[in-house]
CSV table of C-alpha atoms in Angstrom, one decimal:
chain,number,residue,atom,x,y,z
A,1,UNK,CA,0.5,1.4,9.8
A,2,UNK,CA,-0.5,-1.3,7.3
A,3,UNK,CA,-3.0,-0.4,4.6
A,4,UNK,CA,-5.8,-2.8,3.9
A,5,UNK,CA,-8.2,-2.6,1.0
A,6,UNK,CA,-11.6,-4.2,1.6
A,7,UNK,CA,-13.4,-5.3,-1.6
A,8,UNK,CA,-17.1,-6.3,-1.1
A,9,UNK,CA,-20.3,-5.2,-2.8
A,10,UNK,CA,-22.2,-5.5,0.5
A,11,UNK,CA,-22.0,-2.1,2.3
A,12,UNK,CA,-22.9,-3.6,5.7
A,13,UNK,CA,-20.0,-6.1,5.4
A,14,UNK,CA,-17.6,-3.3,4.4
A,15,UNK,CA,-18.7,-1.1,7.3
A,16,UNK,CA,-18.3,-4.0,9.8
A,17,UNK,CA,-14.8,-4.9,8.4
A,18,UNK,CA,-13.7,-1.3,8.3
A,19,UNK,CA,-14.6,-0.7,11.9
A,20,UNK,CA,-13.0,-3.9,13.1
A,21,UNK,CA,-9.8,-3.3,11.2
A,22,UNK,CA,-9.6,0.4,12.1
A,23,UNK,CA,-10.0,-0.5,15.8
A,24,UNK,CA,-7.0,-2.8,15.4
A,25,UNK,CA,-4.9,0.1,14.1
A,26,UNK,CA,-5.0,-0.6,10.3
A,27,UNK,CA,-5.5,2.1,7.7
A,28,UNK,CA,-8.6,1.0,5.7
A,29,UNK,CA,-9.9,1.8,2.3
A,30,UNK,CA,-12.9,0.3,0.5
A,31,UNK,CA,-14.1,-0.7,-3.0
A,32,UNK,CA,-17.6,-1.9,-3.9
A,33,UNK,CA,-16.8,-3.7,-7.1
A,34,UNK,CA,-13.9,-5.2,-9.1
A,35,UNK,CA,-13.2,-2.2,-11.2
A,36,UNK,CA,-13.1,0.1,-8.2
A,37,UNK,CA,-10.8,-2.3,-6.5
A,38,UNK,CA,-8.3,-2.3,-9.4
A,39,UNK,CA,-8.4,1.5,-9.6
A,40,UNK,CA,-7.8,1.8,-5.8
A,41,UNK,CA,-4.9,-0.7,-5.9
A,42,UNK,CA,-3.3,1.1,-8.8
A,43,UNK,CA,-3.7,4.5,-7.2
A,44,UNK,CA,-2.0,3.4,-3.9
A,45,UNK,CA,-1.1,-0.2,-3.6
A,46,UNK,CA,-2.3,-1.6,-0.2
A,47,UNK,CA,-0.3,-3.9,2.1
A,48,UNK,CA,-3.1,-6.5,2.0
A,49,UNK,CA,-6.4,-7.0,0.2
A,50,UNK,CA,-9.5,-8.6,1.7
A,51,UNK,CA,-11.4,-9.7,-1.5
A,52,UNK,CA,-14.9,-11.0,-1.9
A,53,UNK,CA,-15.5,-13.4,-4.8
A,54,UNK,CA,-19.0,-12.5,-5.8
A,55,UNK,CA,-18.6,-9.0,-7.2
A,56,UNK,CA,-20.6,-7.2,-9.9
A,57,UNK,CA,-18.8,-6.7,-13.2
A,58,UNK,CA,-15.3,-8.0,-12.7
A,59,UNK,CA,-15.5,-10.9,-10.2
A,60,UNK,CA,-13.0,-11.6,-7.4
A,61,UNK,CA,-11.1,-14.3,-9.4
A,62,UNK,CA,-10.4,-11.8,-12.2
A,63,UNK,CA,-9.5,-9.0,-9.8
A,64,UNK,CA,-7.0,-11.3,-8.1
A,65,UNK,CA,-5.6,-12.4,-11.4
A,66,UNK,CA,-5.1,-8.8,-12.6
A,67,UNK,CA,-3.6,-7.7,-9.3
A,68,UNK,CA,-1.1,-10.5,-9.5
A,69,UNK,CA,0.1,-9.1,-12.9
A,70,UNK,CA,1.1,-5.9,-11.1
A,71,UNK,CA,2.3,-7.0,-7.7
A,72,UNK,CA,2.5,-9.8,-5.1
A,73,UNK,CA,0.3,-8.0,-2.5
A,74,UNK,CA,-1.1,-10.5,0.0
A,75,UNK,CA,-4.8,-11.3,-0.9
A,76,UNK,CA,-7.2,-12.9,1.5
A,77,UNK,CA,-10.4,-14.1,-0.3
A,78,UNK,CA,-13.4,-13.8,1.9
A,79,UNK,CA,-16.5,-15.5,0.5
A,80,UNK,CA,-19.8,-17.4,1.2
A,81,UNK,CA,-18.7,-20.1,-1.3
A,82,UNK,CA,-17.4,-23.1,0.7
A,83,UNK,CA,-17.0,-25.6,-2.2
A,84,UNK,CA,-13.5,-27.1,-2.4
A,85,UNK,CA,-13.3,-26.3,-6.1
A,86,UNK,CA,-13.9,-22.6,-5.4
A,87,UNK,CA,-11.1,-22.5,-2.8
A,88,UNK,CA,-8.8,-24.3,-5.2
A,89,UNK,CA,-9.6,-21.9,-8.0
A,90,UNK,CA,-9.0,-18.9,-5.7
A,91,UNK,CA,-5.7,-20.1,-4.6
A,92,UNK,CA,-4.7,-21.1,-8.2
A,93,UNK,CA,-5.4,-17.5,-9.5
A,94,UNK,CA,-3.1,-16.1,-6.8
A,95,UNK,CA,-4.9,-15.7,-3.5
A,96,UNK,CA,-2.7,-16.3,-0.4
A,97,UNK,CA,-5.5,-17.4,1.8
A,98,UNK,CA,-9.3,-18.2,1.7
A,99,UNK,CA,-11.8,-17.7,4.5
A,100,UNK,CA,-15.5,-18.7,4.3
A,101,UNK,CA,-18.3,-16.5,5.6
A,102,UNK,CA,-19.6,-16.3,8.3
A,103,UNK,CA,-16.3,-16.1,10.1
A,104,UNK,CA,-15.0,-15.5,13.6
A,105,UNK,CA,-13.5,-12.1,14.1
A,106,UNK,CA,-10.4,-13.5,15.8
A,107,UNK,CA,-9.8,-15.9,13.0
A,108,UNK,CA,-9.9,-13.2,10.3
A,109,UNK,CA,-7.5,-11.0,12.3
A,110,UNK,CA,-5.1,-13.9,12.8
A,111,UNK,CA,-5.1,-14.6,9.1
A,112,UNK,CA,-4.4,-11.0,8.3
A,113,UNK,CA,-1.5,-10.8,10.8
A,114,UNK,CA,0.0,-14.0,9.4
A,115,UNK,CA,-0.1,-12.7,5.8
A,116,UNK,CA,1.4,-9.4,6.8
A,117,UNK,CA,4.2,-11.1,8.7
A,118,UNK,CA,5.1,-13.2,5.6
A,119,UNK,CA,5.9,-10.1,3.6
A,120,UNK,CA,7.3,-7.1,5.6
A,121,UNK,CA,5.8,-3.7,4.8
A,122,UNK,CA,7.3,-2.0,1.7
A,123,UNK,CA,9.0,-5.2,0.4
A,124,UNK,CA,7.4,-5.5,-3.0
A,125,UNK,CA,9.9,-7.3,-5.1
A,126,UNK,CA,12.2,-4.3,-4.5
A,127,UNK,CA,9.5,-1.8,-5.4
A,128,UNK,CA,7.7,1.0,-3.5
A,129,UNK,CA,4.6,2.7,-4.8
A,130,UNK,CA,2.7,5.7,-3.5
A,131,UNK,CA,0.1,7.0,-6.0
A,132,UNK,CA,1.8,7.5,-9.3
A,133,UNK,CA,5.2,7.5,-7.7
A,134,UNK,CA,7.2,4.3,-8.1
A,135,UNK,CA,10.7,3.5,-6.7
A,136,UNK,CA,12.3,0.4,-8.2
A,137,UNK,CA,15.2,-0.5,-6.0
A,138,UNK,CA,16.5,-3.2,-8.2
A,139,UNK,CA,16.9,-0.8,-11.1
A,140,UNK,CA,17.7,2.1,-8.7
A,141,UNK,CA,15.1,4.1,-10.6
A,142,UNK,CA,12.3,6.5,-9.7
A,143,UNK,CA,9.3,7.3,-11.9
A,144,UNK,CA,6.4,9.7,-11.5
A,145,UNK,CA,3.8,8.3,-13.8
A,146,UNK,CA,5.7,7.7,-17.1
A,147,UNK,CA,8.4,10.3,-16.3
A,148,UNK,CA,11.8,9.2,-15.1
A,149,UNK,CA,13.0,11.3,-12.1
A,150,UNK,CA,16.7,11.8,-11.8
A,151,UNK,CA,17.9,11.9,-8.2
A,152,UNK,CA,21.2,12.1,-6.4
A,153,UNK,CA,22.2,9.3,-4.1
A,154,UNK,CA,21.2,11.3,-1.0
A,155,UNK,CA,17.8,12.4,-2.6
A,156,UNK,CA,17.1,8.7,-3.5
A,157,UNK,CA,17.9,7.6,0.1
A,158,UNK,CA,15.6,10.2,1.5
A,159,UNK,CA,12.8,9.4,-0.8
A,160,UNK,CA,13.1,5.7,-0.1
A,161,UNK,CA,12.9,6.4,3.6
A,162,UNK,CA,9.7,8.5,3.2
A,163,UNK,CA,8.1,6.0,0.9
A,164,UNK,CA,8.8,3.1,3.3
A,165,UNK,CA,6.9,5.2,5.9
A,166,UNK,CA,4.2,6.5,3.5
A,167,UNK,CA,1.2,7.9,5.4
A,168,UNK,CA,3.2,8.3,8.6
A,169,UNK,CA,4.4,11.7,9.9
A,170,UNK,CA,8.1,11.5,10.5
A,171,UNK,CA,10.1,14.1,12.5
A,172,UNK,CA,13.2,15.9,11.2
A,173,UNK,CA,15.2,14.1,13.9
A,174,UNK,CA,14.1,10.7,12.7
A,175,UNK,CA,14.8,11.6,9.1
A,176,UNK,CA,18.3,12.9,10.1
A,177,UNK,CA,19.1,9.7,12.0
A,178,UNK,CA,18.0,7.4,9.2
A,179,UNK,CA,19.5,9.3,6.3
A,180,UNK,CA,22.3,11.4,7.5
A,181,UNK,CA,23.2,10.3,11.0
A,182,UNK,CA,23.9,13.8,12.4
A,183,UNK,CA,21.7,16.6,13.9
A,184,UNK,CA,21.5,19.5,11.5
A,185,UNK,CA,17.8,19.9,10.7
A,186,UNK,CA,18.5,22.5,8.0
A,187,UNK,CA,19.8,19.9,5.7
A,188,UNK,CA,16.4,18.0,5.8
A,189,UNK,CA,14.5,21.2,4.8
A,190,UNK,CA,16.9,21.7,1.9
A,191,UNK,CA,16.7,18.2,0.6
A,192,UNK,CA,12.9,18.1,1.0
A,193,UNK,CA,12.8,21.1,-1.3
A,194,UNK,CA,15.1,19.4,-3.8
A,195,UNK,CA,12.8,16.4,-3.9
A,196,UNK,CA,9.6,18.4,-4.2
A,197,UNK,CA,11.1,20.3,-7.1
A,198,UNK,CA,12.0,17.2,-9.0
A,199,UNK,CA,8.8,15.2,-8.2
A,200,UNK,CA,6.6,18.2,-9.2
A,201,UNK,CA,8.7,19.3,-12.2
A,202,UNK,CA,6.0,18.4,-14.8
A,203,UNK,CA,3.2,20.0,-12.8
A,204,UNK,CA,2.3,17.0,-10.8
A,205,UNK,CA,0.5,17.2,-7.4
A,206,UNK,CA,2.4,17.5,-4.2
A,207,UNK,CA,3.3,14.2,-2.4
A,208,UNK,CA,5.6,15.4,0.4
A,209,UNK,CA,3.7,17.5,2.9
A,210,UNK,CA,4.9,19.5,5.9
A,211,UNK,CA,3.1,19.0,9.2
A,212,UNK,CA,4.1,22.1,11.1
A,213,UNK,CA,5.9,21.6,14.3
A,214,UNK,CA,6.0,17.8,13.7
A,215,UNK,CA,7.8,16.8,10.5
A,216,UNK,CA,6.9,15.5,7.0
A,217,UNK,CA,4.5,12.9,5.5
A,218,UNK,CA,4.5,11.4,2.0
A,219,UNK,CA,1.0,10.7,0.7
A,220,UNK,CA,-1.0,11.3,-2.5
């Protein structure tokens, strides 16, 4: 399930977009201003951002610019400004697309689907992020905040699988098939325990949760 962050200071627009996107099966979060948007993105980087330009405090241009310093998450600017120079500025600071209000629902959904197709879920320049947990596949490194987490090869593979499916409940059978390739559910329980111990070694909050009778889910 793709995560979409809606950034708009108009609560009626946020509500309308949230309902529309939730109905289409997206996981939706909201921010009412630029600072809240940046905090939300740093807490759990979304798969796509729908970003208004006219925001109190930090405007949409600056939000886009700062997000680009951290990640290449797709950004769709949604604004009442229809001047060419505004669109050019938005694209120049890093937006991937630009849609003028009022818009047709089908047009917005098509733009979102197109942006999500361009970058598969979880492919963030080799990085995965859930809350303060970051997996850098290029460096083969895992960090919890500023702390480096030392994992075995199998623990790393298991964590990578869980992070690629963050927010999704995955069964033991599915984890076994993806990470081990054989049917011994006990090994999953053991390695989940190993990961929890290492990820929570400095007193951090739990990220890997057990859903009884179903499986596991990784979420802040």
